[in-house]
XYZ file of C-alpha atoms in Angstrom:
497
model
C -44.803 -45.100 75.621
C -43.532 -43.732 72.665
C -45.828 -43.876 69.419
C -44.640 -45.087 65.841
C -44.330 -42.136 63.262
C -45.734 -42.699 59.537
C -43.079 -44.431 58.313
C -42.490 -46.560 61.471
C -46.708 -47.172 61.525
C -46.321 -49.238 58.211
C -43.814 -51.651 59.808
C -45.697 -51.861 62.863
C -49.225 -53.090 60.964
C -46.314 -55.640 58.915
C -46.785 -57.020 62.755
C -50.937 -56.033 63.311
C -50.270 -53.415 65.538
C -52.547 -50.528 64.252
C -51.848 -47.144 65.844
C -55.622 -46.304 65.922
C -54.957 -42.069 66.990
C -56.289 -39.860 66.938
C -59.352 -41.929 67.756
C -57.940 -44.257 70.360
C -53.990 -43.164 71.711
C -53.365 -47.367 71.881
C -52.986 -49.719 69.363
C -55.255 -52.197 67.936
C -53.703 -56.211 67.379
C -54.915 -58.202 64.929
C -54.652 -61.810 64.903
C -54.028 -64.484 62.376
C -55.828 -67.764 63.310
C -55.607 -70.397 60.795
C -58.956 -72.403 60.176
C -60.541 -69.892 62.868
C -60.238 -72.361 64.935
C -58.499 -71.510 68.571
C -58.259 -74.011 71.458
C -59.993 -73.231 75.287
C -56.548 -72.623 76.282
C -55.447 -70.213 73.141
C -59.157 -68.288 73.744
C -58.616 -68.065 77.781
C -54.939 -66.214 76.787
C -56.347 -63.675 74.780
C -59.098 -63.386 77.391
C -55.912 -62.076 79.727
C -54.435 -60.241 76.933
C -57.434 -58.314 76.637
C -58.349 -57.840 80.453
C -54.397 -57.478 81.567
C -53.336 -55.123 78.598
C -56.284 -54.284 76.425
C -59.568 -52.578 77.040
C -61.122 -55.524 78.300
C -62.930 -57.141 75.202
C -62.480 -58.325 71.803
C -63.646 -58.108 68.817
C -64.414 -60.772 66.017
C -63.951 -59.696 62.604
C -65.725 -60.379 58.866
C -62.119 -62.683 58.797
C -63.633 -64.895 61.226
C -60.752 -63.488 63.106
C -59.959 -61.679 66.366
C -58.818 -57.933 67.105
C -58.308 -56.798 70.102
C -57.980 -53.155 71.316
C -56.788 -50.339 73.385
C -53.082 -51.816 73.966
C -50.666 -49.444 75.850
C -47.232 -48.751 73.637
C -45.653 -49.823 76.794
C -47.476 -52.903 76.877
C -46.723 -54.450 72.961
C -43.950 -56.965 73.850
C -45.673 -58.022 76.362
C -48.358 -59.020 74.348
C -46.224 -60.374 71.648
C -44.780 -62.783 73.780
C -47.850 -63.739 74.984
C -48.813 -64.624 71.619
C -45.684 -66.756 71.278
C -46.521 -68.947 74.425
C -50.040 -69.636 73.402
C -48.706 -70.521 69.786
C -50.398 -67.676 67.960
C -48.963 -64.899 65.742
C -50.243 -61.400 64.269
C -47.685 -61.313 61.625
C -48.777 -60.032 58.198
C -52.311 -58.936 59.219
C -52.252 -55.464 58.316
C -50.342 -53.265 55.533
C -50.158 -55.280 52.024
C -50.279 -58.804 52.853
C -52.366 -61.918 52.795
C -54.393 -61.697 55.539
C -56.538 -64.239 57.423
C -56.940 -67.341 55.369
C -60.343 -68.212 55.711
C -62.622 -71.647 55.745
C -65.630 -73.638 56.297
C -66.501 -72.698 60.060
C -67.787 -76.321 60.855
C -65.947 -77.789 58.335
C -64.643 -81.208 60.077
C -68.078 -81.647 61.675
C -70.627 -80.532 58.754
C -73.038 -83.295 57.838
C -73.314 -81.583 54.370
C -70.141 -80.527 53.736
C -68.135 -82.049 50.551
C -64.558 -81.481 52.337
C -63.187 -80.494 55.283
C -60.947 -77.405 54.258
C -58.783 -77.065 57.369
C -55.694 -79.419 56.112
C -55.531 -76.936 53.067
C -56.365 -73.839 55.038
C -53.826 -74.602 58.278
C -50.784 -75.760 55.218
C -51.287 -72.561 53.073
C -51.661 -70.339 56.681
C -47.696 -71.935 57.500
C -46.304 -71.465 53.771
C -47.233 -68.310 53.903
C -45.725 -67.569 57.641
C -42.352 -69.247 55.970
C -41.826 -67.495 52.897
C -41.194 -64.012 52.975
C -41.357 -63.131 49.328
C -45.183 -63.500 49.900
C -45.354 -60.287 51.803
C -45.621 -56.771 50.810
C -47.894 -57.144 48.112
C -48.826 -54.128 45.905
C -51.890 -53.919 48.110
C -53.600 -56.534 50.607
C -54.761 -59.744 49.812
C -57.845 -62.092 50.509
C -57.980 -65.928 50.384
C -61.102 -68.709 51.495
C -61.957 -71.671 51.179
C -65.237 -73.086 50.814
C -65.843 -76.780 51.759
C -69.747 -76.508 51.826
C -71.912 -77.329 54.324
C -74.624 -74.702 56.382
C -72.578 -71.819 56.861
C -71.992 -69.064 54.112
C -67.604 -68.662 54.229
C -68.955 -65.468 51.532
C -65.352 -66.793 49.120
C -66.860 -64.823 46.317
C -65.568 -61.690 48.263
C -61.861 -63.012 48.284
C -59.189 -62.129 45.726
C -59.072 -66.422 46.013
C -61.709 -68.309 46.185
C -61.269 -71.902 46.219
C -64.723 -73.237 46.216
C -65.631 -77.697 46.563
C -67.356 -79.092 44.116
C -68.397 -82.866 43.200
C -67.073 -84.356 39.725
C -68.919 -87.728 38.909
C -67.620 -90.346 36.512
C -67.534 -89.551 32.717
C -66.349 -86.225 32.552
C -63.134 -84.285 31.549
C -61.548 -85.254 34.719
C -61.252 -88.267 37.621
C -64.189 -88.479 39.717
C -64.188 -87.011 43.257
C -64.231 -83.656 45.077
C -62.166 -80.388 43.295
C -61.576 -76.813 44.100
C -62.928 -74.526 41.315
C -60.423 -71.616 41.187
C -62.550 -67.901 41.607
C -60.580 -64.823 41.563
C -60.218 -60.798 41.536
C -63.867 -61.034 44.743
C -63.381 -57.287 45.924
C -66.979 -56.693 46.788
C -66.189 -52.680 47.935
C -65.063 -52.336 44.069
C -68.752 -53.861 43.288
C -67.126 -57.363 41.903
C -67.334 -60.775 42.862
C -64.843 -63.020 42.367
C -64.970 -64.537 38.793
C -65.220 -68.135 37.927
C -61.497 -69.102 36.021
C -62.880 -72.039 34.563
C -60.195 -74.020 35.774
C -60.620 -77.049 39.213
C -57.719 -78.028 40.829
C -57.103 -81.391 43.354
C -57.541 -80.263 47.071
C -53.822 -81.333 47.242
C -52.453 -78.813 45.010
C -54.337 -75.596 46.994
C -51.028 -74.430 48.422
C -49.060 -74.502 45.269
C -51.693 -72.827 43.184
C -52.782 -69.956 46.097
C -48.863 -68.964 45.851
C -48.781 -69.294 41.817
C -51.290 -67.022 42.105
C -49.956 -64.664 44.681
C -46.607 -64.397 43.425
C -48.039 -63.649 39.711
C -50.051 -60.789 41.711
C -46.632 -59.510 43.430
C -44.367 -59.411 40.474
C -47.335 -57.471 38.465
C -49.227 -55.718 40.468
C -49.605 -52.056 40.291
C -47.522 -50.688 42.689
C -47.990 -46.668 41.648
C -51.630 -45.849 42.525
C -53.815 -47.818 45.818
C -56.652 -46.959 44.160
C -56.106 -49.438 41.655
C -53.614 -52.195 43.292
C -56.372 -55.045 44.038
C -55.840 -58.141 42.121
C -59.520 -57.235 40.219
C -57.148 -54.629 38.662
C -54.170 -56.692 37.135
C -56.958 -59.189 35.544
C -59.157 -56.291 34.247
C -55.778 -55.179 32.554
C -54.548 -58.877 31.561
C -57.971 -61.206 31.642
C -58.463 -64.133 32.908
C -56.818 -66.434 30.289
C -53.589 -64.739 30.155
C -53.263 -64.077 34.356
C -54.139 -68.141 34.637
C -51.427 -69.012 31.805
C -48.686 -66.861 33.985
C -49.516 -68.742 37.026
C -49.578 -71.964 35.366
C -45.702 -71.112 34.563
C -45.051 -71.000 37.721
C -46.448 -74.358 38.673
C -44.591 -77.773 38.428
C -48.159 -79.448 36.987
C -50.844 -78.500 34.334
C -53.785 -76.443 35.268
C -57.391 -78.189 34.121
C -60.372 -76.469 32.915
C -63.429 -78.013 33.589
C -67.201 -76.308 32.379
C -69.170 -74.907 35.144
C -72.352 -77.616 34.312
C -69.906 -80.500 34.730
C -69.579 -79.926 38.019
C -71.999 -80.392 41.097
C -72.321 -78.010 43.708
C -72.520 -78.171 47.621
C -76.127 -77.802 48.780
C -77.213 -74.449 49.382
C -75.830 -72.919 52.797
C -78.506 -72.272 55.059
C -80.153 -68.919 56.083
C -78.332 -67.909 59.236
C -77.100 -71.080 59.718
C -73.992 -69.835 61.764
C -76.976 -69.459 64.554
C -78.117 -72.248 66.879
C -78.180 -75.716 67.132
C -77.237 -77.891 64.624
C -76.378 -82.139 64.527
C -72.887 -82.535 63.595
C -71.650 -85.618 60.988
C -70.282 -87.273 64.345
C -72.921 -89.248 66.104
C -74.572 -87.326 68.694
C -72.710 -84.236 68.746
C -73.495 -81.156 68.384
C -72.315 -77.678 67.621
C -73.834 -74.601 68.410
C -73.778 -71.216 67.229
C -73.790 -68.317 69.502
C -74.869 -64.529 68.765
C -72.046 -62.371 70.275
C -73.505 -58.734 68.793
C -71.370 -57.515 66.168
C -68.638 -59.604 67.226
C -68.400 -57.979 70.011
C -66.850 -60.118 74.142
C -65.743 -59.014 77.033
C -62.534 -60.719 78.713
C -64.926 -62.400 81.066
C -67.260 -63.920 78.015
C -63.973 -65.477 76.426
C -63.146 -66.802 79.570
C -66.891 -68.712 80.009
C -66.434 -69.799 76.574
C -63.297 -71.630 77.072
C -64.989 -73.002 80.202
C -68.115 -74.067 78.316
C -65.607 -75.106 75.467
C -63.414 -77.480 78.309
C -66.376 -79.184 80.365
C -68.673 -79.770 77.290
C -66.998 -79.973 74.394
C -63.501 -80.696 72.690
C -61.567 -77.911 74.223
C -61.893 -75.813 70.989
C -63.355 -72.329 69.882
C -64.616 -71.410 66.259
C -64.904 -68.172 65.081
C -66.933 -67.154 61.731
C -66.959 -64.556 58.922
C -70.857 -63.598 60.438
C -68.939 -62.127 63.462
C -70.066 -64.636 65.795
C -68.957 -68.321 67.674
C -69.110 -71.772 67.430
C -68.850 -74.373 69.924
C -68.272 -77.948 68.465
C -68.960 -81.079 69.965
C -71.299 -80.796 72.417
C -72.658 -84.095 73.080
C -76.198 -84.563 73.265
C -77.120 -85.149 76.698
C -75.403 -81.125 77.880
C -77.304 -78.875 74.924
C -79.519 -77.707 77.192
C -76.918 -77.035 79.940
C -74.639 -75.410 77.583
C -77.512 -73.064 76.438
C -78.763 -72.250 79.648
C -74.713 -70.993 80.074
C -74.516 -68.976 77.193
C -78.422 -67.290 78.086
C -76.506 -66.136 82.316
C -73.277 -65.149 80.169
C -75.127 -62.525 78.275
C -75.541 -64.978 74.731
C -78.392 -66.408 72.676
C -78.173 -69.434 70.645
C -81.234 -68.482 68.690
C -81.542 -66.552 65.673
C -84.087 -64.309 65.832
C -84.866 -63.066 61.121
C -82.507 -59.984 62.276
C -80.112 -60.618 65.369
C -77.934 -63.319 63.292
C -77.490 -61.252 60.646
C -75.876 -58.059 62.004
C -72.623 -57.259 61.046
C -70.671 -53.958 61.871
C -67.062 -52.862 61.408
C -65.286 -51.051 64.113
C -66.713 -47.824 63.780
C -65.416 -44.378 64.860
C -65.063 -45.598 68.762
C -61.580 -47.412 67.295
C -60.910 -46.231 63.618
C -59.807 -42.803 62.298
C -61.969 -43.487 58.669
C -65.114 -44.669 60.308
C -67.828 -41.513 59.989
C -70.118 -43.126 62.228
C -70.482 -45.436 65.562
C -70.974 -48.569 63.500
C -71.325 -51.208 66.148
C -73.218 -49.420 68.840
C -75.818 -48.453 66.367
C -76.022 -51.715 64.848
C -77.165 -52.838 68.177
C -79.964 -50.069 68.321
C -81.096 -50.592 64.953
C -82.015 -54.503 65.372
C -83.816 -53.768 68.945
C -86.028 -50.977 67.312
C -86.612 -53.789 64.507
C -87.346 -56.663 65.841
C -89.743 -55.186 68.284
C -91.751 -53.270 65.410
C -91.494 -56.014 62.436
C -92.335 -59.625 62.484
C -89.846 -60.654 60.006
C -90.381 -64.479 58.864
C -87.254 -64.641 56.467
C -83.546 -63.444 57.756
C -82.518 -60.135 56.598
C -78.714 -59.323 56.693
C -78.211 -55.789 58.003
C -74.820 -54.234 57.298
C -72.924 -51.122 58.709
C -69.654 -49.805 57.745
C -68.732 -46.764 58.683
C -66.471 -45.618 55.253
C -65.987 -46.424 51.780
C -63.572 -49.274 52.911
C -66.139 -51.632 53.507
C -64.902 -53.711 56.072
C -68.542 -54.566 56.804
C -69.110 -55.734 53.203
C -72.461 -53.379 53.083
C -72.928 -54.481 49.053
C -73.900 -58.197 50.016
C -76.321 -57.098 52.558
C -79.959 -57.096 52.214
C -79.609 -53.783 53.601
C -76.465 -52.037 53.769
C -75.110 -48.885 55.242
C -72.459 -46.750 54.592
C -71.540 -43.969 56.799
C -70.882 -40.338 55.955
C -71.450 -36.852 57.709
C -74.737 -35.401 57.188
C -75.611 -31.435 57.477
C -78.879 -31.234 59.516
C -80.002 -27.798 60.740
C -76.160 -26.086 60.170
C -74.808 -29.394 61.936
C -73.120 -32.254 61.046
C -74.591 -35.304 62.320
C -73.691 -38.981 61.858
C -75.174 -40.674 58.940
C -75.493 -43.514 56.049
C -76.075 -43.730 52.147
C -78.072 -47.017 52.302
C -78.135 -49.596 49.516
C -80.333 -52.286 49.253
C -80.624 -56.153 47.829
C -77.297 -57.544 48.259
C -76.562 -60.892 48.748
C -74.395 -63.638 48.191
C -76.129 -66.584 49.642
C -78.555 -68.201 47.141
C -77.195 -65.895 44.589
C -74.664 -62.838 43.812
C -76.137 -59.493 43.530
C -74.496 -56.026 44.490
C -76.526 -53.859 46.262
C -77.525 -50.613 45.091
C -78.162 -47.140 46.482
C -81.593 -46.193 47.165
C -80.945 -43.691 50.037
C -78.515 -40.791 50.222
C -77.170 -39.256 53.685
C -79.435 -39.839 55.988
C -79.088 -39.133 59.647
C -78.809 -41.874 61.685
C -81.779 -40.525 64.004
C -84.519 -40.928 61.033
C -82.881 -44.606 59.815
C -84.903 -46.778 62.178
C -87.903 -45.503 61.356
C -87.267 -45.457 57.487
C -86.212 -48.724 57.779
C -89.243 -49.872 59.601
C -91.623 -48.838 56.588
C -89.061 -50.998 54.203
C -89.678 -53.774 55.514
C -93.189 -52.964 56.088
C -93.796 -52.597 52.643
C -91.324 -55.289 51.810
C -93.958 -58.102 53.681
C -96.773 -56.412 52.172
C -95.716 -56.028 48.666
C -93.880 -59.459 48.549
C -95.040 -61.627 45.549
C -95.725 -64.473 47.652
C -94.654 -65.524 51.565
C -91.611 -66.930 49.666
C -90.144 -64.455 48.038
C -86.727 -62.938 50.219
C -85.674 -59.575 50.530
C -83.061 -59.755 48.074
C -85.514 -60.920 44.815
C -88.345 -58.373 46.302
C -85.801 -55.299 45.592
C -84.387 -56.966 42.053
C -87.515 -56.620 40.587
C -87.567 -53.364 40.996
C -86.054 -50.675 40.008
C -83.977 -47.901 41.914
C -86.603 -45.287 40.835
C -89.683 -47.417 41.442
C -88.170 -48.286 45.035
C -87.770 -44.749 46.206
C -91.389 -44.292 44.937
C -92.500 -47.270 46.640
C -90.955 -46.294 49.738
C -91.430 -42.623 49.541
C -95.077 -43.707 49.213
């Protein structure tokens, strides 16, 4: 039972085991899962892990990963070897390491997609498990990859991005599908990642990702956090000079390729991590199911590896919109496996708000968190979508500190928290910022709102959106480009008014 002390808390997170006190007197575990993909048998183990030696739920994270929470010291090798039987691992999920490697969610079954990322994703997830001199970075590290297709992977928040595109004949290089190479996304720090310029074969993603990491470790700044992200060694270097180091380290030429040479995935779609959608494979299906803010009980992971078994292909998806996919459902059982999800406590439908909630852990499980993140992300979209008939989807976004886990700068709305003094008393709050996105465009949010209590949100909210469908320039026009038009000062007015 005994608890790690500072120094010992570092090595622990080397493992993802976060010592959550004072908040929680447990520890958190956080997963690696390569692809995001996790077989019935893999989900119905941490379904036990949870129930036998957790709090009894789980939570799925803007990773398109898994944390679970509320583990007894006592009870950590336990769980570790658990892990090991169901072929899992935690290692290098917290302190300065790469963390979750990220892809496509559907990539493999995506009509639209121009590759399926998971070969790439799954190698670079077991280089990095087998080489140590890719952990402890100067500070933590982010990598996606983005096949295209109908779900937003969001790789312009990752420190790599490796993003498909289509190269037909007559240009600088051989026709076919190549990675452009984005870098230095930290979307907290107000940056996307930046375009390189260079495209690399699919082939060569491992080699290049570990260039590229091992030019970060050897360079980074190690003396201040503040300023250890990658976006910090390239606004020191640039671009040109960081890519000429890495290409030192590689046994094969990089290749630049202009931007307008290249053709793009079709646009993800709107929520598209939400309901029912044909799959490349003749007449199968996957569907996407809300799980609010990420948030299953033990007994919910256990009825989706049952759904997962008798309708499907035995596997689990997880997504970076906090939320599940089930693949492969065959045509004849949609109905059956949606009338399952609806008695488990699901939906499969997206209603403009409920698919695009996302929430970090809030103060219920993390020390920084100034506010209950998840549980009032929950109350905010009821109070919405029973006052405003939205007819485009609006990402709402909640973190509850400055880290933002939540990513509250690519949400339409997003919401910091902080401590607010009302009548002598501090209550729970948010700065709010609106216009993000990164779906049909890149655009930071900005603040428009400053410390408001939590209790007068709802209703402020209500009249933004309000005035947002009122306002709009035509039935067309999203949140996102109503709120770029305008300025900070005329939106305050606006709403004020």
């Amino acid at each position: 039972d005994k608890l790690p002390d500072k120094k010992d808390d570092f090595y622990f997170r080397f493992h993802g085991l976060f010592h959550v006190g004072p908040v929680q007197d447990s520890f958190m575990l956080r997963l690696r899962v390569p692809c995001s993909e996790l077989t019935s048998i893999q989900m119905r183990g941490l379904a036990g892990i949870a129930r036998e030696w957790g709090g009894g739920y789980a939570h799925v994270t803007t990773r398109a990963n898994l944390q679970i929470r509320e583990i007894a010291a006592k009870n950590i090798l336990h769980v570790l070897n658990k892990l090991q039987e169901l072929g899992l691992t935690s290692r290098g999920t917290g302190a300065d390491n790469l963390r979750n490697i990220t892809s496509s969610a559907a990539a493999g079954i995506d009509p639209n997609e121009l590759i399926d990322t998971r070969p790439m994703a799954k190698a670079l997830h077991y280089y990095i498990l087998n080489n140590r001199d890719l952990y402890g970075l100067p500070r933590k590290f982010n990598i996606s990859f983005d096949g295209g297709g109908a779900i937003a992977t969001v790789s312009e928040t990752n420190d790599i991005g490796f993003v498909a595109v289509r190269v037909e004949e007559g240009r600088e290089v051989a026709p076919g599908i190549w990675f452009r190479v984005q870098l230095a996304g930290i979307t907290g720090h107000k940056q996307f990642a930046i375009d390189t310029g260079y495209v690399i074969h699919p082939s060569d993603a491992v080699a290049v990702a570990a260039a590229i990491v091992r030019v970060f470790n050897e360079n980074g700044d190690r003396t201040n956090r503040k300023k250890a992200r990658l976006k910090y060694l390239i606004d020191k270097w640039g671009t040109d000079k960081f890519m000429e180091e890495v290409e030192q380290k590689l046994a094969f030429p990089l290749l630049r390729l202009p931007l307008d040479q290249c053709l793009p995935a079709p646009p993800p779609i709107p929520h598209g991590h939400i309901g029912v959608f044909r799959q490349k494979q003749a007449q199968r299906n996957y569907i996407g199911v809300v799980t609010p803010v990420g948030t299953m009980t033990a007994r919910q992971m256990n009825r989706l590896a049952d759904l997962a078994e008798s309708y499907g292909s035995s596997t689990v998806r997880l997504t970076v919109w906090q939320n599940v996919l089930l693949p492969d459902i065959p045509d004849g059982f949609v109905e059956t496996v949606k009338g399952n999800l609806v008695r488990m406590g699901f939906h499969h439908q997206s209603t403009s708000l409920s698919g695009g909630l996302v929430a970090c852990t809030g103060n219920a499980g993390c020390k920084y968190s100034a506010t209950s993140t998840k549980a009032q992300a929950v109350e905010l979209g009821r109070y919405l979508e029973e006052r405003v008939p939205l007819d485009h989807p609006i990402n709402i976004h909640l973190t509850g500190c400055p880290h933002s886990c939540a990513q509250h700068y690519i949400g339409d709305i997003g919401m910091v928290g902080t401590k607010v003094t009302r009548n002598g008393e501090q209550v729970e709050g948010y700065h709010i910022v609106l216009g993000g996105r990164c779906v049909g465009g890149q655009t930071i949010a900005r603040e428009v709102f400053h410390g408001v209590p939590f209790s007068e949100i709802p209703p402020l909210l209500e009249e933004v959106l309000r005035h947002y469908l009122s306002r709009r320039a035509s039935p067309d026009e999203t949140f996102a480009q109503f709120t770029a038009r305008h300025s900070m000062e005329e939106l305050r007015e606006l709403f004020a008014a």
